[in-house]
Coordinates of C-alpha atoms in Angstrom, one line a residue:
X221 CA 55.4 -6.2 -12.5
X222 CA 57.8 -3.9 -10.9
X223 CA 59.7 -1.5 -13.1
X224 CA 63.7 -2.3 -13.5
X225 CA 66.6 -0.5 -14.8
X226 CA 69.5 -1.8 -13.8
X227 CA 71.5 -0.9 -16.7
X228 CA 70.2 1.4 -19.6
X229 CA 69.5 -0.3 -22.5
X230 CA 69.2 -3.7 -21.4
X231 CA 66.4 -4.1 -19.1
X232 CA 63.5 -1.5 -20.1
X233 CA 61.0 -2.1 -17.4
X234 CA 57.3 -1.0 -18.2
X235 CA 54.1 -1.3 -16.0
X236 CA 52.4 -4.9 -17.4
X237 CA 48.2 -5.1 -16.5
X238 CA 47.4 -7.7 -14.8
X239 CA 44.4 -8.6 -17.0
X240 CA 45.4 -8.2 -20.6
X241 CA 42.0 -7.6 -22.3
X242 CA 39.7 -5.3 -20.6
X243 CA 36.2 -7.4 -19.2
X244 CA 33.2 -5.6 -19.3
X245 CA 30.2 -6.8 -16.6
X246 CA 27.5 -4.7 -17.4
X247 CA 24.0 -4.6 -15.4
X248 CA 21.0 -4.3 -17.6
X249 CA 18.8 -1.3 -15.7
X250 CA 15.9 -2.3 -17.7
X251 CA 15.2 -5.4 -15.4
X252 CA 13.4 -4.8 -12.4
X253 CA 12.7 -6.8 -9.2
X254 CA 14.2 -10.2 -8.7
X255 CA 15.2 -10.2 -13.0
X256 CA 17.2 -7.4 -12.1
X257 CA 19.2 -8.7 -9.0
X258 CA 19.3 -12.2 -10.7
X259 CA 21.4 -10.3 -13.5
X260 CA 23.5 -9.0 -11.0
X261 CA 23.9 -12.1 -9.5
X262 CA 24.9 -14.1 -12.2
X263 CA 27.2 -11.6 -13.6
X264 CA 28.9 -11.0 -9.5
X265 CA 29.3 -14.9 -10.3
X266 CA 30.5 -14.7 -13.5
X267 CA 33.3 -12.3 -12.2
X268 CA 33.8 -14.4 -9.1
X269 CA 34.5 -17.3 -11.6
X270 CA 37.1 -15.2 -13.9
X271 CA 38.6 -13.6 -10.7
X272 CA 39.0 -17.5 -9.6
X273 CA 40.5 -18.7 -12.7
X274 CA 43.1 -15.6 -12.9
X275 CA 44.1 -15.3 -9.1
X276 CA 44.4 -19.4 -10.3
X277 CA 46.9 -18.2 -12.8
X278 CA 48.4 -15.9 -10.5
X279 CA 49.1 -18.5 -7.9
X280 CA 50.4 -21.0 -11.0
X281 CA 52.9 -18.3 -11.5
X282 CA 54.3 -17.6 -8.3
X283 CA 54.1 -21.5 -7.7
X284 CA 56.4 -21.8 -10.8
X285 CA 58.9 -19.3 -9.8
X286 CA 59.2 -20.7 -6.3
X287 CA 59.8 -23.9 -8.2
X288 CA 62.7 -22.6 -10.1
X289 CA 63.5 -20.6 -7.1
X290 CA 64.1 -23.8 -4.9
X291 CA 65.5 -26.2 -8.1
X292 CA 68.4 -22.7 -8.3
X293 CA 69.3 -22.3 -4.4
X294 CA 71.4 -25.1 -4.2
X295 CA 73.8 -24.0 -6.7
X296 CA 73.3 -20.6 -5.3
X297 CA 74.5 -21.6 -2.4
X298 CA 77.1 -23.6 -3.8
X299 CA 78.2 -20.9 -5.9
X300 CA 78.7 -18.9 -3.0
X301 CA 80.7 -21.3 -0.7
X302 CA 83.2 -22.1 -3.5
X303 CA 83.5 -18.5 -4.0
X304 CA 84.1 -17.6 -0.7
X305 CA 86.6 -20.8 -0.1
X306 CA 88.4 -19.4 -3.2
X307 CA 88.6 -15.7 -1.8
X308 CA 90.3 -17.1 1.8
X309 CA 90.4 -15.0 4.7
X310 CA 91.4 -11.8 2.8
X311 CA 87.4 -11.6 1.9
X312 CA 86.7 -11.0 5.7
X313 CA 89.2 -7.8 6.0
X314 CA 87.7 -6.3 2.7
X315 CA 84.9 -6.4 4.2
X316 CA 85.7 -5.2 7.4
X317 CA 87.1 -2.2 5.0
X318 CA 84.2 -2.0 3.2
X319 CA 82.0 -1.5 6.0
X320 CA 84.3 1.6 7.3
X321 CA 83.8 3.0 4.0
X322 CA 80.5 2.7 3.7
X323 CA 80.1 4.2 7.2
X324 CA 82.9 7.5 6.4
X325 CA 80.9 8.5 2.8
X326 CA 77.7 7.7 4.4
X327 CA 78.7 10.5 7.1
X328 CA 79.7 12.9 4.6
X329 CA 76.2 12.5 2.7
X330 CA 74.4 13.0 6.3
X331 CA 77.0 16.1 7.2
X332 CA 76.2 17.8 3.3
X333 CA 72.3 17.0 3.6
X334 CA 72.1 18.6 7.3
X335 CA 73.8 21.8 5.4
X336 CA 71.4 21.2 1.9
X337 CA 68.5 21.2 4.8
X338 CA 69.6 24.7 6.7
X339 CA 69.5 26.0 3.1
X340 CA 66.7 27.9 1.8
X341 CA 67.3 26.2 -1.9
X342 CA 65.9 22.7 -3.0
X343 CA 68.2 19.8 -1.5
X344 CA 69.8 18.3 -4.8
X345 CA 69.0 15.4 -6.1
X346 CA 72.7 13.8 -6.0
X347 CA 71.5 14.4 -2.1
X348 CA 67.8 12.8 -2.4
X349 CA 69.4 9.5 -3.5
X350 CA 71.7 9.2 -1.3
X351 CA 74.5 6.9 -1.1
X352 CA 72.4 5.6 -4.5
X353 CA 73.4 8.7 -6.3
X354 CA 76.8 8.5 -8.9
X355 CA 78.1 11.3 -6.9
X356 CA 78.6 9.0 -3.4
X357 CA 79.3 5.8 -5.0
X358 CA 82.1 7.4 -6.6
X359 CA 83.3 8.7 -3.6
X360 CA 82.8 5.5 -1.7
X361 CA 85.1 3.7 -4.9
X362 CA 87.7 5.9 -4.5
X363 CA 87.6 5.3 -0.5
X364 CA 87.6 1.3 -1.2
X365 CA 90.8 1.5 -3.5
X366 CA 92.3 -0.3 -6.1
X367 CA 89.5 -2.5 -7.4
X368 CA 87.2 -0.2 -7.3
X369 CA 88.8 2.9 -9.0
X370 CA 89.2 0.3 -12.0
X371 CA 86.0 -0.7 -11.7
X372 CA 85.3 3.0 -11.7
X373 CA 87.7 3.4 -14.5
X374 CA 85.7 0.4 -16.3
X375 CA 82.5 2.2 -15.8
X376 CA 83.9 5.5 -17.4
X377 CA 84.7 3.8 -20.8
X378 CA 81.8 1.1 -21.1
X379 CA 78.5 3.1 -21.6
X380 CA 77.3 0.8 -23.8
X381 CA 76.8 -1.0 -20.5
X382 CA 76.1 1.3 -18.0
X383 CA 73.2 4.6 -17.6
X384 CA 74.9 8.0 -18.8
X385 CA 74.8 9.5 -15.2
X386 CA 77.0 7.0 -14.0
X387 CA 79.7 7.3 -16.9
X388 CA 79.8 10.8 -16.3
X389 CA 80.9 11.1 -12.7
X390 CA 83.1 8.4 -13.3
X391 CA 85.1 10.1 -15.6
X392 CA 86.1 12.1 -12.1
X393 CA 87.0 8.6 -10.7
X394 CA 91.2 9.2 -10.7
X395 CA 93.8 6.9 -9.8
X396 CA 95.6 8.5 -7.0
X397 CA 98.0 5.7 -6.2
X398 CA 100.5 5.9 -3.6
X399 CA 104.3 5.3 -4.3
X400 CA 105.0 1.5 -2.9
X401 CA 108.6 1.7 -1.3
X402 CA 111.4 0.9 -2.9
X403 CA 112.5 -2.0 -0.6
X404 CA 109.0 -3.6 -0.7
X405 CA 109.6 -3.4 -4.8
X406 CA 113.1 -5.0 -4.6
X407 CA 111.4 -7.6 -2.1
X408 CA 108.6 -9.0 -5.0
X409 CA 111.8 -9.0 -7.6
X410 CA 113.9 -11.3 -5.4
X411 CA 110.9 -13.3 -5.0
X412 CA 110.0 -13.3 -8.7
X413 CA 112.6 -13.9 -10.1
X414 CA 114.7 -16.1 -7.7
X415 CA 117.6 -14.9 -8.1
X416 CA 119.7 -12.0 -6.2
X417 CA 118.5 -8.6 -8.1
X418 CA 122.5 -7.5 -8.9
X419 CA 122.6 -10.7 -11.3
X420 CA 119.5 -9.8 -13.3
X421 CA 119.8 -5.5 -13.4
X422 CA 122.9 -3.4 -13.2
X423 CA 121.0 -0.7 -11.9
X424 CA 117.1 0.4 -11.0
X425 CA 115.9 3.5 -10.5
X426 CA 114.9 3.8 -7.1
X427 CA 112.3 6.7 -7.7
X428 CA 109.5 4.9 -10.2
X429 CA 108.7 6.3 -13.4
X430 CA 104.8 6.0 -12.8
X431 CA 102.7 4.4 -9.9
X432 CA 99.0 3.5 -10.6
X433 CA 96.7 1.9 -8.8
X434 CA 97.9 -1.4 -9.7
X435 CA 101.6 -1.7 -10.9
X436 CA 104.4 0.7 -10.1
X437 CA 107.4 1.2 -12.9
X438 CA 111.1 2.1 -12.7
X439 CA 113.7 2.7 -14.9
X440 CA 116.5 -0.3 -14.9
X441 CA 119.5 -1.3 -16.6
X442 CA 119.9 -5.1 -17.4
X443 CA 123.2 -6.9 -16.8
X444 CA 126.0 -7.9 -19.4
X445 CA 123.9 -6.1 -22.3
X446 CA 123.3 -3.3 -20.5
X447 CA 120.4 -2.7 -21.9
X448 CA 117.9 -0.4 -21.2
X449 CA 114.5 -1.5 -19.9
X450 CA 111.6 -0.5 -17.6
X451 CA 110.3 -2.9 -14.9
X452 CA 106.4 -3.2 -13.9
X453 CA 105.8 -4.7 -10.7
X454 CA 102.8 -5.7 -9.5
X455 CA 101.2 -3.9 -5.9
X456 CA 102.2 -6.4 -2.9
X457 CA 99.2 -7.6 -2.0
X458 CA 96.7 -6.1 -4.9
X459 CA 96.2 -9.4 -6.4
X460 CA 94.4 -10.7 -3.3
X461 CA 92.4 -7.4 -3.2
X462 CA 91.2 -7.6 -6.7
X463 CA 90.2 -11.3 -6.3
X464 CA 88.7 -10.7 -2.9
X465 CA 87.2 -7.7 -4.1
X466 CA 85.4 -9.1 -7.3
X467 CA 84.4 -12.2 -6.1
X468 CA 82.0 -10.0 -3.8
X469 CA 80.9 -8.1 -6.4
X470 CA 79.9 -11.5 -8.0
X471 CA 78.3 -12.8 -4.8
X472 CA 75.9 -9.9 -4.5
X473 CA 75.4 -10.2 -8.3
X474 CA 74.3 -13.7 -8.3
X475 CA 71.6 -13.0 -5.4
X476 CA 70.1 -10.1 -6.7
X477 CA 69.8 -12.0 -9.9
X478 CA 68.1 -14.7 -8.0
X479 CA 65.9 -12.2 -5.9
X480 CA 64.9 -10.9 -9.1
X481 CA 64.6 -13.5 -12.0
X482 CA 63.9 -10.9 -14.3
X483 CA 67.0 -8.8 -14.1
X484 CA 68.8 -12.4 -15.8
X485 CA 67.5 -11.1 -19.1
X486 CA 69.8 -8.2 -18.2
X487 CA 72.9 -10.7 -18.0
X488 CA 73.5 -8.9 -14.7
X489 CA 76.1 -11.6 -13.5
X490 CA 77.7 -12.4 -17.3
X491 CA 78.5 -8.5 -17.3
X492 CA 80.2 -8.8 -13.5
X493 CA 82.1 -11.9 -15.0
X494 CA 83.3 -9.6 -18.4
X495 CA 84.2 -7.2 -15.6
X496 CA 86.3 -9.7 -13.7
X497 CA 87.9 -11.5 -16.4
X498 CA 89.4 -8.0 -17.9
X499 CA 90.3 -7.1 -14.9
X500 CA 92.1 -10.3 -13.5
X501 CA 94.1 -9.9 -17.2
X502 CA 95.1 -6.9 -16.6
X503 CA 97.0 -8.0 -13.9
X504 CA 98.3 -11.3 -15.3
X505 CA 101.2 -9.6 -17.0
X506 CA 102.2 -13.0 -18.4
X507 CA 99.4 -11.5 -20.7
X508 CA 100.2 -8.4 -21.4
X509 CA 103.6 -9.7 -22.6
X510 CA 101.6 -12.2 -25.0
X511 CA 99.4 -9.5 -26.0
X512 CA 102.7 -7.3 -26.8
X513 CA 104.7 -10.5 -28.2
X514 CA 101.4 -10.9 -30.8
X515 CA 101.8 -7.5 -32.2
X516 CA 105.2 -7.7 -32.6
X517 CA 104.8 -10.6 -34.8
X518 CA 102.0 -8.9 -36.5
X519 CA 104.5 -5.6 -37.2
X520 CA 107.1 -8.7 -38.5
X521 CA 104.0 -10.7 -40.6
X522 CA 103.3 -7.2 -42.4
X523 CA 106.5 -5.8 -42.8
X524 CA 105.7 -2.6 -40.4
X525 CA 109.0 -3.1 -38.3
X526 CA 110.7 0.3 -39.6
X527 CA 107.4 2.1 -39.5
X528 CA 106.5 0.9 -35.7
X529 CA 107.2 -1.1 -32.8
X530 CA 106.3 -2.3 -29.6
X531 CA 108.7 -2.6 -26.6
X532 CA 110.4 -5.8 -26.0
X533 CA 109.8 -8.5 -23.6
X534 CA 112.6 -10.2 -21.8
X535 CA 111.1 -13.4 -20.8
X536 CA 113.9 -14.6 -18.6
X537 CA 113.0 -11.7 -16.1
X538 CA 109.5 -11.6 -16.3
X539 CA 106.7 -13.3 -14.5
X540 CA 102.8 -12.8 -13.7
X541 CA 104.3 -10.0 -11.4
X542 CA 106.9 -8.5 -12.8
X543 CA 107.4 -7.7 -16.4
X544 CA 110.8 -6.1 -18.0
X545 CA 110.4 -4.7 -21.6
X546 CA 113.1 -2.6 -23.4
X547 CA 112.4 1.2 -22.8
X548 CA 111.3 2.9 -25.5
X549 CA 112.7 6.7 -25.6
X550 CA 110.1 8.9 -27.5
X551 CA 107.2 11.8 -27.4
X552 CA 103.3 11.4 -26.9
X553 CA 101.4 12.1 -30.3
X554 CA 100.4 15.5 -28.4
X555 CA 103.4 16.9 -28.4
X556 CA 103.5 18.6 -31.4
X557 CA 106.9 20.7 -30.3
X558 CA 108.6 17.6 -29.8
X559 CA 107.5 15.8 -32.7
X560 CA 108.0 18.8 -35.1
X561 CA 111.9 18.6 -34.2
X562 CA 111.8 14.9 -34.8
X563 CA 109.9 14.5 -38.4
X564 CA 109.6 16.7 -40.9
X565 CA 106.1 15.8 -41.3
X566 CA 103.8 14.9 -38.1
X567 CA 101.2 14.4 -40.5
X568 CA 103.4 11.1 -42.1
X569 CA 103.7 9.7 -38.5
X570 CA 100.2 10.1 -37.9
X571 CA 99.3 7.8 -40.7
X572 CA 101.6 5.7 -40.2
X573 CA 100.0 5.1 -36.8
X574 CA 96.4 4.1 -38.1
X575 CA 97.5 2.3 -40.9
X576 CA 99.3 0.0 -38.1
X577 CA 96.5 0.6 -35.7
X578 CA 93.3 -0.2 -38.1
X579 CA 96.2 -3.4 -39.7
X580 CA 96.2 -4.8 -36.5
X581 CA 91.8 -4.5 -36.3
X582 CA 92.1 -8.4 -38.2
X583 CA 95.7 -9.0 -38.7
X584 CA 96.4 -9.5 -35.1
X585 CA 95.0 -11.6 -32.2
X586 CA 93.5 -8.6 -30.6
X587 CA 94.3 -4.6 -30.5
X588 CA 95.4 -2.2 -28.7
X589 CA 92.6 -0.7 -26.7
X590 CA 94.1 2.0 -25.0
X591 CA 96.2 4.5 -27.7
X592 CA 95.7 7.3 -25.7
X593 CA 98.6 10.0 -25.6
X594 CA 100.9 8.0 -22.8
X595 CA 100.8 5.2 -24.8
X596 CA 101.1 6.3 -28.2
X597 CA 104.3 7.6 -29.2
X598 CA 107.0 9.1 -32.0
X599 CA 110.2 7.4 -31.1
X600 CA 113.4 9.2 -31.1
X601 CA 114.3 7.1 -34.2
X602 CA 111.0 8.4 -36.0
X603 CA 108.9 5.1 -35.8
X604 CA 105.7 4.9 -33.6
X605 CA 105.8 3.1 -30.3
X606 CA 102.6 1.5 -28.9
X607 CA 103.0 0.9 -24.9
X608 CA 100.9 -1.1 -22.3
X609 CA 99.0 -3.5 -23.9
X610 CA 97.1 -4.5 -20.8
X611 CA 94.0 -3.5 -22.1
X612 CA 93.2 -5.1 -25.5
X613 CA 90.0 -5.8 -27.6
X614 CA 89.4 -8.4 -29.8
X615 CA 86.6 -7.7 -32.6
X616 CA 84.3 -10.5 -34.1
X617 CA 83.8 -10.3 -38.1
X618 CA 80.0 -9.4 -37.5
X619 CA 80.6 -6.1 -35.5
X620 CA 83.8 -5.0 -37.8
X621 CA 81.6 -5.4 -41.1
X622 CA 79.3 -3.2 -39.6
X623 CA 81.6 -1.1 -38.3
X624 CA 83.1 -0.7 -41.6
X625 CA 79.8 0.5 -43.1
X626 CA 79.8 2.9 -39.8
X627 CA 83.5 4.3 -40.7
X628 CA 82.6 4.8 -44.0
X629 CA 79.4 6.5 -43.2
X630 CA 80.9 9.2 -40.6
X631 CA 83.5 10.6 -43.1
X632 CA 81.0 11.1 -46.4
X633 CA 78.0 12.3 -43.6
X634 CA 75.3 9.7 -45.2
X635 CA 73.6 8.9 -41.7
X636 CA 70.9 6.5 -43.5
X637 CA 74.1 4.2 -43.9
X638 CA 75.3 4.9 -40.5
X639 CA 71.8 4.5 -39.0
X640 CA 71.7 1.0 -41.0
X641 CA 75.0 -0.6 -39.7
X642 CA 74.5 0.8 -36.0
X643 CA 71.0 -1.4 -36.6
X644 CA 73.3 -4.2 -37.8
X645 CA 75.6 -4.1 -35.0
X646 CA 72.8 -3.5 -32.2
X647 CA 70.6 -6.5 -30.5
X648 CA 67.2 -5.3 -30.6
X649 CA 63.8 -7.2 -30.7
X650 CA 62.0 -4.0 -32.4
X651 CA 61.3 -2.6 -35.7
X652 CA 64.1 0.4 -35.9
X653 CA 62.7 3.7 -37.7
X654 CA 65.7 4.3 -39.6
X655 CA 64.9 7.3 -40.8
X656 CA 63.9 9.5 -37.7
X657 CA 67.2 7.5 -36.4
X658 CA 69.4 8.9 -39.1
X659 CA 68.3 12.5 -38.4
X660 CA 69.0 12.2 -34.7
X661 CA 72.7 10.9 -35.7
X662 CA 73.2 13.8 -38.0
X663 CA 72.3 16.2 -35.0
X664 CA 75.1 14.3 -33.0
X665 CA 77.7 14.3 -35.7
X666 CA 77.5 17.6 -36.6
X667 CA 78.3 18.5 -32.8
X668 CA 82.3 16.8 -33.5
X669 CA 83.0 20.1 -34.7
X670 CA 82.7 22.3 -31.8
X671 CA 85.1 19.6 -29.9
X672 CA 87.7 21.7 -28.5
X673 CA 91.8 20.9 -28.0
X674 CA 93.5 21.8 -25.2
X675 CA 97.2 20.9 -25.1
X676 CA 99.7 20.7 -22.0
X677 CA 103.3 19.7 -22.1
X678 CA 105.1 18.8 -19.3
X679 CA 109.1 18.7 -19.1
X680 CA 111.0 17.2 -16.4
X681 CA 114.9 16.7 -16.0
X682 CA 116.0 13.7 -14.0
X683 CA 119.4 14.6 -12.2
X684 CA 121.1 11.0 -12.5
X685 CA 121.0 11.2 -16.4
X686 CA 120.8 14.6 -17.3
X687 CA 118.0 12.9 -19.4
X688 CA 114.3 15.3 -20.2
X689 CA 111.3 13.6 -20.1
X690 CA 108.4 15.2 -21.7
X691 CA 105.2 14.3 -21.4
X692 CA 101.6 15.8 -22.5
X693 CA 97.6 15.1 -21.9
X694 CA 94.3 16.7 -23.9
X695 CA 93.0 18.0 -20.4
X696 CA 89.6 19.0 -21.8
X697 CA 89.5 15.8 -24.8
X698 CA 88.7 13.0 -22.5
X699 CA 85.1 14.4 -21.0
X700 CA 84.2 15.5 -24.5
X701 CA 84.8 12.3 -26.5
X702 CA 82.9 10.8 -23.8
X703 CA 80.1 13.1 -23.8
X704 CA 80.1 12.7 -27.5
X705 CA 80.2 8.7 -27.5
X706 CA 77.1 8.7 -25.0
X707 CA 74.7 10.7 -26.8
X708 CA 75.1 8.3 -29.9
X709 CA 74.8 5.8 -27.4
X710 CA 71.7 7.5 -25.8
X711 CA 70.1 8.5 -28.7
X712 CA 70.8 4.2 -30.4
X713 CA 69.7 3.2 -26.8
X714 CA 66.6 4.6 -27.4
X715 CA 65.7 3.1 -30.5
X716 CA 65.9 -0.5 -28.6
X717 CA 69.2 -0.7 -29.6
X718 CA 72.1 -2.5 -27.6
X719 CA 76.0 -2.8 -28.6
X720 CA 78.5 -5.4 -27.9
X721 CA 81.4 -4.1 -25.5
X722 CA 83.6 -4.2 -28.2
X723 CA 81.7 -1.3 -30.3
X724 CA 82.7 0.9 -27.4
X725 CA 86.6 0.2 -27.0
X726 CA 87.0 1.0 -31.4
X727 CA 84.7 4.3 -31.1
X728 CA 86.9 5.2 -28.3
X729 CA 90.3 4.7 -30.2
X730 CA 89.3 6.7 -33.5
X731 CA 87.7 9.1 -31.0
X732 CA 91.6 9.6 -29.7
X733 CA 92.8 9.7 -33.3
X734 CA 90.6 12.2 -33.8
X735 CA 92.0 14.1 -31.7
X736 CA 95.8 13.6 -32.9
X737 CA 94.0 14.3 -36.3
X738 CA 93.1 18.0 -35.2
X739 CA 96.6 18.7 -33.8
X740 CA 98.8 16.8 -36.3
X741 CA 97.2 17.1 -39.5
X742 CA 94.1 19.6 -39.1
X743 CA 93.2 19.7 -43.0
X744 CA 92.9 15.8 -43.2
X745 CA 90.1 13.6 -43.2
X746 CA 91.1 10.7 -41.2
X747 CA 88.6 8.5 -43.0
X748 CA 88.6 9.8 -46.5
X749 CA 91.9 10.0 -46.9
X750 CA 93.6 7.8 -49.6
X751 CA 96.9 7.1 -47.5
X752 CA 94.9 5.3 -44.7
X753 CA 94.3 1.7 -45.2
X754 CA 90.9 0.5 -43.2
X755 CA 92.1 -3.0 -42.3
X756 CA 88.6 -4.4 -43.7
X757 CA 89.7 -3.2 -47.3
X758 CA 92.7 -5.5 -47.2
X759 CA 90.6 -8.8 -46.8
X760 CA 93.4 -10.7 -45.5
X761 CA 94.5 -11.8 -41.8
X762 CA 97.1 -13.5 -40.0
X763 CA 95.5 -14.2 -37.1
X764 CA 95.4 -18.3 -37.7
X765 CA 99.3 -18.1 -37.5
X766 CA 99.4 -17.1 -34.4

């Protein structure tokens, strides 16, 4: 069997003999004359008769597979048609585009390994595998666009899913997003909302206050309450590139899975379906505003309303495209400055954060999945303010008990206990050495110490309202959390184990308030702490009012 390894951790291809037991034929030299050659004979026979029976089992095999092969196609094929019938003609010009792209990084790998060659130094190896290599497929996603620098984006935060190489470069996979005009943004609100835009908004911003890959935001003021909100619009056009986009991506996934049977052990084409489903709600922002309306009611349910908020959503101007939610005027958690002349005690505001941050791990429909600095805020008014909920997590019971055990593990350094609840939380089909696996957490733990904080504030003046907006980023934080998370991945991947996707969106929060931990509150053990409530210690949930 040929070895696979699609993704790390899943499928761990090994080299299977084709005869199990070894069969010995052994020729007695003590015979002579026609004894000995009838010996031979009858063990050539003998062998001719096994070699039979397993070339036999050989053919029954490939017989079987063919079978299944041929019983699959039609729905294969079926599959396939729908899918493309659902994609429309858009799918033909994505891959007209696709094909350009290919060709323009495949000419930059030929142009650099013409130069590696003329070089007296070994060609790299990024070079030897070609457009294979993380390198050039990270190039070629950032050539193809929107879809892909999620996808990119996705890849970067999931390596419980994908091999370490690939997670790595893809932290380097930025959203460089062009500014859509402001009369093609006007354009989708007319159509949105049906209505002439001076009824609905006062004002808007023509200059947006973000563009990303997906959605561009402005600054508006609503009419009669004069109210201030932001408006996220929705690319013209990216919602026909994403489905276009990942409906190929699901094509090719459900023929190499049928190609090669074995990689369906690998869920190759469940994992392209996660992949599609998060992303196609990210851009449903009928979502988002449930996802935001949810923990509003679970900040209401728990009495957290003067401690935090989320902004809210005016329904009446919102739709799958456009969303308008009240602006929320505030500081990132990294902006200690800021928040300094705004509490008297950071360290307060910070704990007021996770409290409502772990609260929300079981006493809301799902959590926010995405707290890092420009969406985590101290509000002007001295609450916190969570922003963009458009990528969320929901955690089962199963992984949060275990998870629990993990928390409480990390801050009293008893890695037996962590090693156990990682078990717990891992699929695995092999006996785990907890011991040796304890030891090699300890060597990874201890490393959280030499992470290193580098903080940049940014201050801008808008003109129009004489209004500073301050914004601020851990530059160097994001590569090192990552780095961190994929050696305990690694070294848990290597003990058989496997973790649900949802194990990697909560390490990667607490691995963000770790950070606000070292800058707000340096002398404080985020998990030891008396003042933070785990939301597993409360034993209660609202979810089933929701």
């Amino acid at each position: 069997m040929a070895s696979v390894s699609v993704f790390r951790g899943f499928v761990h291809g090994r080299r299977v003999p084709l005869f199990p037991h070894q069969y010995q034929f052994p020729v007695t030299s003590i015979l002579i004359g026609s004894k000995k050659l009838e010996h031979q004979s009858n063990s050539l026979r003998l062998y001719a008769r096994y070699s039979d029976s397993q070339s036999a089992r050989t053919q029954d095999l490939f017989t079987s597979r063919l079978q299944d092969s041929m019983e699959n196609l039609p729905k294969l094929v079926e599959d396939i048609v729908q899918t493309s019938i659902n994609t429309g003609p858009r799918g033909a010009v994505r891959l007209a585009e696709g094909i350009q792209a290919v060709i323009g990084v495949g000419s930059e790998w030929l142009t650099e390994l013409s130069q590696s060659r003329n070089s007296p130094t070994e060609i790299p190896s990024q070079l030897q595998l070609g457009l294979l290599s993380p390198l050039y497929i990270r190039k070629l996603f950032e050539r193809l666009g929107a879809t892909y620098i999620k996808l990119g984006q996705f890849i970067a935060s999931a390596p419980t899913l994908f091999p370490p190489e690939y997670v790595q470069e893809f932290q380097n996979c930025f959203d460089r997003a062009p500014v859509v005009p402001f009369d093609e943004i006007k354009s989708i609100l007319r159509e949105e909302l049906a209505s002439p835009i001076d009824s609905i908004y006062d004002y808007i911003d023509p200059t947006p206050l973000a563009s990303a890959s997906i959605a561009q935001v402005h600054a508006a003021r609503l009419k009669g309450s004069q109210a201030d909100v932001v408006i996220k619009v929705l690319k013209p056009g990216i919602e026909d590139v994403l489905v276009a986009d990942l409906n190929f991506i699901y094509v090719v996934a459900r023929i190499v899975e049928f190609l090669n049977p074995d990689l369906s052990r690998a869920s190759l084409v469940a994992i392209v379906n996660d992949i599609r489903a998060s992303m196609l709600e990210e851009v449903d922002f009928k979502k988002e505003a449930a996802n935001i309306e949810s923990f509003r009611r679970y900040l209401e349910s728990m009495g957290l309303t003067r401690q935090a908020t989320a902004p809210k959503v005016y329904p009446e101007c919102s739709t799958k495209r456009v969303l308008t939610m009240e602006r929320l005027y505030g500081v990132p958690l990294t902006d200690l400055d800021s928040i300094s002349s705004l509490v008297s005690s950071p360290e307060t505001s910070l704990i007021t954060a996770l409290n409502v941050w772990f609260g929300s791990l079981l006493g809301c429909e799902s959590f926010h999945a995405d707290v890092h600095a420009g969406n985590l805020w101290l509000l002007r008014d001295g609450r916190i303010g969570f922003l963009d909920f458009g990528i969320v997590g929901r955690i089962s019971p199963k992984t949060w008990g275990a998870m629990e055990v993990f928390l409480g593990s990390i801050a009293t350094e008893e890695y037996e206990s962590m090693a156990s609840a990682l078990i717990d939380m891992g699929a695995t089909n092999t006996n785990v050495d907890s011991s040796a696996f304890a030891r090699d957490l300890e060597k990874i733990f201890s490393s959280i110490q030499d992470l290193d904080t580098e903080i940049v504030v940014a201050t801008a003046t808008r003109t129009s309202t004489n209004a500073t907006a301050v914004s601020a980023n851990l530059v160097v934080d994001e590569r090192q959390m990552n780095a961190l998370f994929l050696d305990v991945v690694r070294v848990s991947e290597s003990y058989g184990l496997r973790f649900p996707r949802e194990f990697a969106l909560l390490m990667k929060q607490l691995l963000y308030f770790d950070r606000y931990t070292r800058l707000l509150a340096p002398n404080m053990n985020m998990l030891q702490d008396q003042r933070v409530s785990i939301a597993s210690n409360r034993r209660t949930t609202n979810r089933n009012i929701y």
